[in-house]
PDB file of C-alpha atoms in Angstrom:
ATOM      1  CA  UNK A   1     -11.282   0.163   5.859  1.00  0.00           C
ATOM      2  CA  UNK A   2     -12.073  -2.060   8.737  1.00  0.00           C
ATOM      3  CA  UNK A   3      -9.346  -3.045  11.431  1.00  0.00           C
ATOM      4  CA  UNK A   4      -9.664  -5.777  13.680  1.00  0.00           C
ATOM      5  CA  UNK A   5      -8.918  -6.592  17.243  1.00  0.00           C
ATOM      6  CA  UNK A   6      -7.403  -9.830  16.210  1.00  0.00           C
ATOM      7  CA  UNK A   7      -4.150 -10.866  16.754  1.00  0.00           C
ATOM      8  CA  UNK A   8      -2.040 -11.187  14.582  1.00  0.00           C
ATOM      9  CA  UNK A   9       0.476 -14.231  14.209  1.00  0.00           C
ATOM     10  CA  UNK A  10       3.802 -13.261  14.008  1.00  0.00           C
ATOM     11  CA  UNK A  11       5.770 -13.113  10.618  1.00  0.00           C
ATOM     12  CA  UNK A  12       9.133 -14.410   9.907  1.00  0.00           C
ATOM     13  CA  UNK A  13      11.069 -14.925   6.370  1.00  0.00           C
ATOM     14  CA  UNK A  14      14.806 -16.034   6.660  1.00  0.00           C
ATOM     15  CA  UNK A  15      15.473 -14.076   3.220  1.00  0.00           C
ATOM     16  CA  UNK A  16      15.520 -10.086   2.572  1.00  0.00           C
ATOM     17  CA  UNK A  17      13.701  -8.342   1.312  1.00  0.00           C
ATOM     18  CA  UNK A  18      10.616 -10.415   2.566  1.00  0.00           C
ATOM     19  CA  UNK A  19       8.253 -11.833   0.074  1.00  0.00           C
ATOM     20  CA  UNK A  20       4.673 -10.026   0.402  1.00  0.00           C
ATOM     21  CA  UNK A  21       2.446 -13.357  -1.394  1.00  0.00           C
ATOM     22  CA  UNK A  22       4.040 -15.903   1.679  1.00  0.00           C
ATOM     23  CA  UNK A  23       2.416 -14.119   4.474  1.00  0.00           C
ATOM     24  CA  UNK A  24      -0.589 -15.026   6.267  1.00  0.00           C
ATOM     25  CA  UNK A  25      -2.744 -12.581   6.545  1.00  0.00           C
ATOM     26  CA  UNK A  26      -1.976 -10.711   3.271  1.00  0.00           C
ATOM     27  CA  UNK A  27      -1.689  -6.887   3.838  1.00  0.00           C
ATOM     28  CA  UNK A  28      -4.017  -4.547   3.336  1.00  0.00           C
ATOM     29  CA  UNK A  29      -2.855  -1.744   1.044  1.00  0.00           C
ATOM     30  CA  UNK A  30      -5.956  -0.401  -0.377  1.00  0.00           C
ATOM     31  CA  UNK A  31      -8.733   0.895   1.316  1.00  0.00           C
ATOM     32  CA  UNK A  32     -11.759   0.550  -0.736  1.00  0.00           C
ATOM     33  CA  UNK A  33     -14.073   3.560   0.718  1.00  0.00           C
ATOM     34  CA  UNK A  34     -10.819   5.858   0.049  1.00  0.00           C
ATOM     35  CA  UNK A  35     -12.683   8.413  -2.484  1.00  0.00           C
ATOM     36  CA  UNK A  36      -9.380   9.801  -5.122  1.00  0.00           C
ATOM     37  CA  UNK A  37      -9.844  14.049  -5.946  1.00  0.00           C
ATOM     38  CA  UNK A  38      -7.576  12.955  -8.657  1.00  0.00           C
ATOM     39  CA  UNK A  39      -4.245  15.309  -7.579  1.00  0.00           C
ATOM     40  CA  UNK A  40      -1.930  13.481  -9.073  1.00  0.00           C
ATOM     41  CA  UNK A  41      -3.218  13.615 -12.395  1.00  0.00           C
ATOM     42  CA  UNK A  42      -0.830  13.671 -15.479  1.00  0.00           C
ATOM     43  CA  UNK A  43       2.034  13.347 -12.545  1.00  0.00           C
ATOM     44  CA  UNK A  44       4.783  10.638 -12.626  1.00  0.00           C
ATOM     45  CA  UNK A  45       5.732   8.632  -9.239  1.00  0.00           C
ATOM     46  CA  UNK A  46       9.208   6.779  -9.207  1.00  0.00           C
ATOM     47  CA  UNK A  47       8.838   4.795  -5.936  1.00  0.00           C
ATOM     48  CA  UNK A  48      11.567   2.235  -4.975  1.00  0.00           C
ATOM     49  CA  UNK A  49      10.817  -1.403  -3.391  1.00  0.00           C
ATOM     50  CA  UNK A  50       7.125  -0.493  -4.552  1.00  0.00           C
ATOM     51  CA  UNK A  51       6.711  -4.002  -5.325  1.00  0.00           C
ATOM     52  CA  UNK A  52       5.107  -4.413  -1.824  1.00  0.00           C
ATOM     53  CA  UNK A  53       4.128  -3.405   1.681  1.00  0.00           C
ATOM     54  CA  UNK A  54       4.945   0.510   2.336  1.00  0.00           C
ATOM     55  CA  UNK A  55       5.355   0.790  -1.193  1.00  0.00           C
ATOM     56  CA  UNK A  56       3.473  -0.769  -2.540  1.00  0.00           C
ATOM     57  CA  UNK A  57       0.445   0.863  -0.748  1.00  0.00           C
ATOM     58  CA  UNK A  58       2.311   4.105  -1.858  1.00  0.00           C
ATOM     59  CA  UNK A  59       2.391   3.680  -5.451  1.00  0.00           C
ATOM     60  CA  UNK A  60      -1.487   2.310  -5.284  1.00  0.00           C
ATOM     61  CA  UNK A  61      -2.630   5.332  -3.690  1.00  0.00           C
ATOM     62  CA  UNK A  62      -0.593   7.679  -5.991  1.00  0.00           C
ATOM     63  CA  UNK A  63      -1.931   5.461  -9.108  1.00  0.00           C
ATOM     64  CA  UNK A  64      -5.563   5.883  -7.166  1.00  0.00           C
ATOM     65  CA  UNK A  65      -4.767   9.627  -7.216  1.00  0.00           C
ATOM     66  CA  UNK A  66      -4.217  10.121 -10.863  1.00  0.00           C
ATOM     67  CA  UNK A  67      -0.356   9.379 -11.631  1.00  0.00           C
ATOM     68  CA  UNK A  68       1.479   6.931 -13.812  1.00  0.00           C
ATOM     69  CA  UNK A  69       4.018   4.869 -11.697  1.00  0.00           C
ATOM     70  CA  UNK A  70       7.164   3.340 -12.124  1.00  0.00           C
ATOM     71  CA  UNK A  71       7.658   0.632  -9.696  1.00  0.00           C
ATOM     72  CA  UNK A  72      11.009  -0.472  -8.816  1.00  0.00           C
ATOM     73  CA  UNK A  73      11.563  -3.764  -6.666  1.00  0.00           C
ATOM     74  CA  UNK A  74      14.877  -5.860  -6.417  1.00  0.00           C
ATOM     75  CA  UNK A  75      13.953  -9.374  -6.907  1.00  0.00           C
ATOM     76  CA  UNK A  76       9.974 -10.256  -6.070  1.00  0.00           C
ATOM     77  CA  UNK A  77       8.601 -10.449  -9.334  1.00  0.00           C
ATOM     78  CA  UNK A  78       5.299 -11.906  -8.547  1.00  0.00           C
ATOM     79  CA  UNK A  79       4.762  -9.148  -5.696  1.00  0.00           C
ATOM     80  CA  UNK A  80       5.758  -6.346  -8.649  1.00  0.00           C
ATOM     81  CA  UNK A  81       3.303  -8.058 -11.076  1.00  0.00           C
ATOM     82  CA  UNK A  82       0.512  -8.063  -8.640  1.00  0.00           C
ATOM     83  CA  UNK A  83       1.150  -3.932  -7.775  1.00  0.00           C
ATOM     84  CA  UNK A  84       1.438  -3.557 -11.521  1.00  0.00           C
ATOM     85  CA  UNK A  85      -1.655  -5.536 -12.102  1.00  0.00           C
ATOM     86  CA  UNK A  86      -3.413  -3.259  -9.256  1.00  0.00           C
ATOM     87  CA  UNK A  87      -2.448  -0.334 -10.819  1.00  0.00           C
ATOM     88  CA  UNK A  88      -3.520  -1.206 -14.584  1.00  0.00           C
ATOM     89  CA  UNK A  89      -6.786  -1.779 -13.245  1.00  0.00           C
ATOM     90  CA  UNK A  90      -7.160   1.413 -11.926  1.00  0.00           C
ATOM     91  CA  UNK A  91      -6.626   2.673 -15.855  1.00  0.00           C
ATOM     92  CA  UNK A  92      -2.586   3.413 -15.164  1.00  0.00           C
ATOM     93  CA  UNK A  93       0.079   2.767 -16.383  1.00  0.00           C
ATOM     94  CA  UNK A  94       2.986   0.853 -14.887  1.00  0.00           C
ATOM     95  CA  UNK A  95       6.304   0.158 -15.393  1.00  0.00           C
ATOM     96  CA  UNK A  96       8.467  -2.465 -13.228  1.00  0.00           C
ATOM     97  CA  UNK A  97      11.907  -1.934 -12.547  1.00  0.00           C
ATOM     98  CA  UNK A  98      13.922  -4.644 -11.078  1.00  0.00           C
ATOM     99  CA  UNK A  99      17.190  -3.466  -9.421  1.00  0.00           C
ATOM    100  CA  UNK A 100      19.933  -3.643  -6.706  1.00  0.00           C
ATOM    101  CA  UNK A 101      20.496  -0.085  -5.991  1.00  0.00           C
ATOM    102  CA  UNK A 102      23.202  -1.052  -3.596  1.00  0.00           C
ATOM    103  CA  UNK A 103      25.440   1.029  -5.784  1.00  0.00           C
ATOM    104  CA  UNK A 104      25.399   4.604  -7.437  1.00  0.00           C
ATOM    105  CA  UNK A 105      25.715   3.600 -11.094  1.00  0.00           C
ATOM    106  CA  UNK A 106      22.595   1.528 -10.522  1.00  0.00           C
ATOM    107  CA  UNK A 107      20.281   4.605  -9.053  1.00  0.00           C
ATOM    108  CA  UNK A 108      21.355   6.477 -12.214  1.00  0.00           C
ATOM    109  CA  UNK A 109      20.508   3.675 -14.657  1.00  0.00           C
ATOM    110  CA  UNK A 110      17.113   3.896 -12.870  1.00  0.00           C
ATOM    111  CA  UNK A 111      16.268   7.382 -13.044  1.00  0.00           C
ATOM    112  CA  UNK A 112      17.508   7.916 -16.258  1.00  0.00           C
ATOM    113  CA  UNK A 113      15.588   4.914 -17.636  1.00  0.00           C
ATOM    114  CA  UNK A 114      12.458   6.272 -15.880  1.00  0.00           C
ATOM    115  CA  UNK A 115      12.964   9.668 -17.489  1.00  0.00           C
ATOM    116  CA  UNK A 116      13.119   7.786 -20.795  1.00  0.00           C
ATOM    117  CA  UNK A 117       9.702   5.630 -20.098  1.00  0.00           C
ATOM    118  CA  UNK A 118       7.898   8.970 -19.042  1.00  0.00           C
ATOM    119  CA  UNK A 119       9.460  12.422 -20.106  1.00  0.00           C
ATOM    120  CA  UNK A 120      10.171  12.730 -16.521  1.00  0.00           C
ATOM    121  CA  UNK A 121       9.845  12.017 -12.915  1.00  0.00           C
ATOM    122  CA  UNK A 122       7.666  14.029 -10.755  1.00  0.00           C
ATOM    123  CA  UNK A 123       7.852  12.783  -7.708  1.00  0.00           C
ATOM    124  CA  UNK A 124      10.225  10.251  -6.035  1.00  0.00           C
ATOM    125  CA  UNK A 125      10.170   8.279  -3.218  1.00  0.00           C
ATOM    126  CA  UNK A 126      12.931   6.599  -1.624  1.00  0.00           C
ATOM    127  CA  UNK A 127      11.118   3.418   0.208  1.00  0.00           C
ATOM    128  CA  UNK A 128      13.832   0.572   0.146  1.00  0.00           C
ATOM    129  CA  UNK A 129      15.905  -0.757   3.201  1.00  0.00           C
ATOM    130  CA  UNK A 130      16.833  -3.809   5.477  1.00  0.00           C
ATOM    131  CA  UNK A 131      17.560  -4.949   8.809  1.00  0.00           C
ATOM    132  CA  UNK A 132      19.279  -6.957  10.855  1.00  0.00           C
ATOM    133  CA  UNK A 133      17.820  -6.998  13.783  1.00  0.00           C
ATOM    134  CA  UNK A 134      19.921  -8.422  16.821  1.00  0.00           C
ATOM    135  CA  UNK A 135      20.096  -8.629  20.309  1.00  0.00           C
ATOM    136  CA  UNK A 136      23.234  -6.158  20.635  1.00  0.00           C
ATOM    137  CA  UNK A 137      24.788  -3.613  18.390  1.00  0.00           C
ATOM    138  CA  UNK A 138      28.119  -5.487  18.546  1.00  0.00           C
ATOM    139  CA  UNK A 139      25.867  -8.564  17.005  1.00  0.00           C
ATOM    140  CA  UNK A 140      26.078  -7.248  13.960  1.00  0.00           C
ATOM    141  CA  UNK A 141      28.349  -8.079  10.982  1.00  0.00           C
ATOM    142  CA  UNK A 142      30.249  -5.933   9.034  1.00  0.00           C
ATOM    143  CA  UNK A 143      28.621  -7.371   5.974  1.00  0.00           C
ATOM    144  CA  UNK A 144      25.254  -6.377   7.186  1.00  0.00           C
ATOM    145  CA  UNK A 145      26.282  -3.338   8.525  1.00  0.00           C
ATOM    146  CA  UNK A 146      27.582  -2.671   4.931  1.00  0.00           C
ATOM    147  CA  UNK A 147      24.440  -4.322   3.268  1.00  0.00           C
ATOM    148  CA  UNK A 148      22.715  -1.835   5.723  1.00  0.00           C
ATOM    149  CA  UNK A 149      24.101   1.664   4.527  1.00  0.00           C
ATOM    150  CA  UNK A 150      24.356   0.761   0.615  1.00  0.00           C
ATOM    151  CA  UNK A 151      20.699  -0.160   0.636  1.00  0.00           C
ATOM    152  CA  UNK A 152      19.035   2.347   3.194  1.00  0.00           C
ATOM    153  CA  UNK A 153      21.560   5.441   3.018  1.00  0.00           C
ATOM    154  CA  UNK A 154      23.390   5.131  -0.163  1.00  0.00           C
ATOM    155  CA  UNK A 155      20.257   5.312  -2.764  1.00  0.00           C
ATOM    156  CA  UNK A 156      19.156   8.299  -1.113  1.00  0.00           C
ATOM    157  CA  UNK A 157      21.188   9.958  -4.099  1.00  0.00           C
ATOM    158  CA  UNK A 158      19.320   9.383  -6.524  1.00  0.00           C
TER     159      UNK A 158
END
């Protein structure tokens, strides 16, 4: 992979979670010299928000590796096709999973739908969050203080 000395401009989207296909530069999430030993084969990944960035470089790299992947994302369906159509290429297989897991009932639904797609989940990884960033601590609302430990703390359960 080459990295450049080049600055780059800063990025700001007014929604969350941010929306991978409106920035400018795109991310790099592959790197094409990477050479796979293949030690994920026959493994399963659940990976939530894998529909882009962290993720989504995640769940490529674990596809590139060998393993089937189930992507979850909340709402960026064109980001979660393009990881799916990443992965496919590869000679994968894919499943998207769109779904606010904001609350318990919803992390089960996912993992037990998973289970059902595959046989069974392998490995997880917990990628989702937000943030609010402010100037001050007492900036902050209650809502997204809420929005804050639902999304980045409460999934950890599943």
């Amino acid at each position: 992979m080459t990295h450049s000395n080049q600055q780059q401009p800063p990025q700001h989207q007014s929604h969350q979670p941010g929306i991978e296909k409106e920035m400018n530069p795109r991310p790099i999430y592959l790197d094409p010299n990477y050479q796979s030993s293949n030690k994920l084969a026959g493994k399963t990944a659940l990976i939530t928000g894998a529909d882009s960035g962290i993720g989504r470089a995640v769940a490529c790299l674990f596809a590139k590796e060998g393993a089937n992947v189930f992507v979850h994302y909340l709402d960026e369906e064109e980001d979660a096709q393009e990881t799916k159509r990443v992965i496919e290429n590869m000679g994968r297989t894919c499943w998207l999973y769109s779904a606010d897991l904001q609350e318990y009932d919803a992390c089960k639904k996912l993992c037990e739908d998973a289970i059902k797609q595959y046989g069974s989940i392998d490995i997880l990884v917990n990628n989702i969050a937000v943030q609010y960033p402010q100037e001050r601590i007492e900036d902050i609302s209650c809502e997204q203080m809420e929005k804050t430990f639902k999304t980045n703390f409460f999934q950890r359960s599943i």
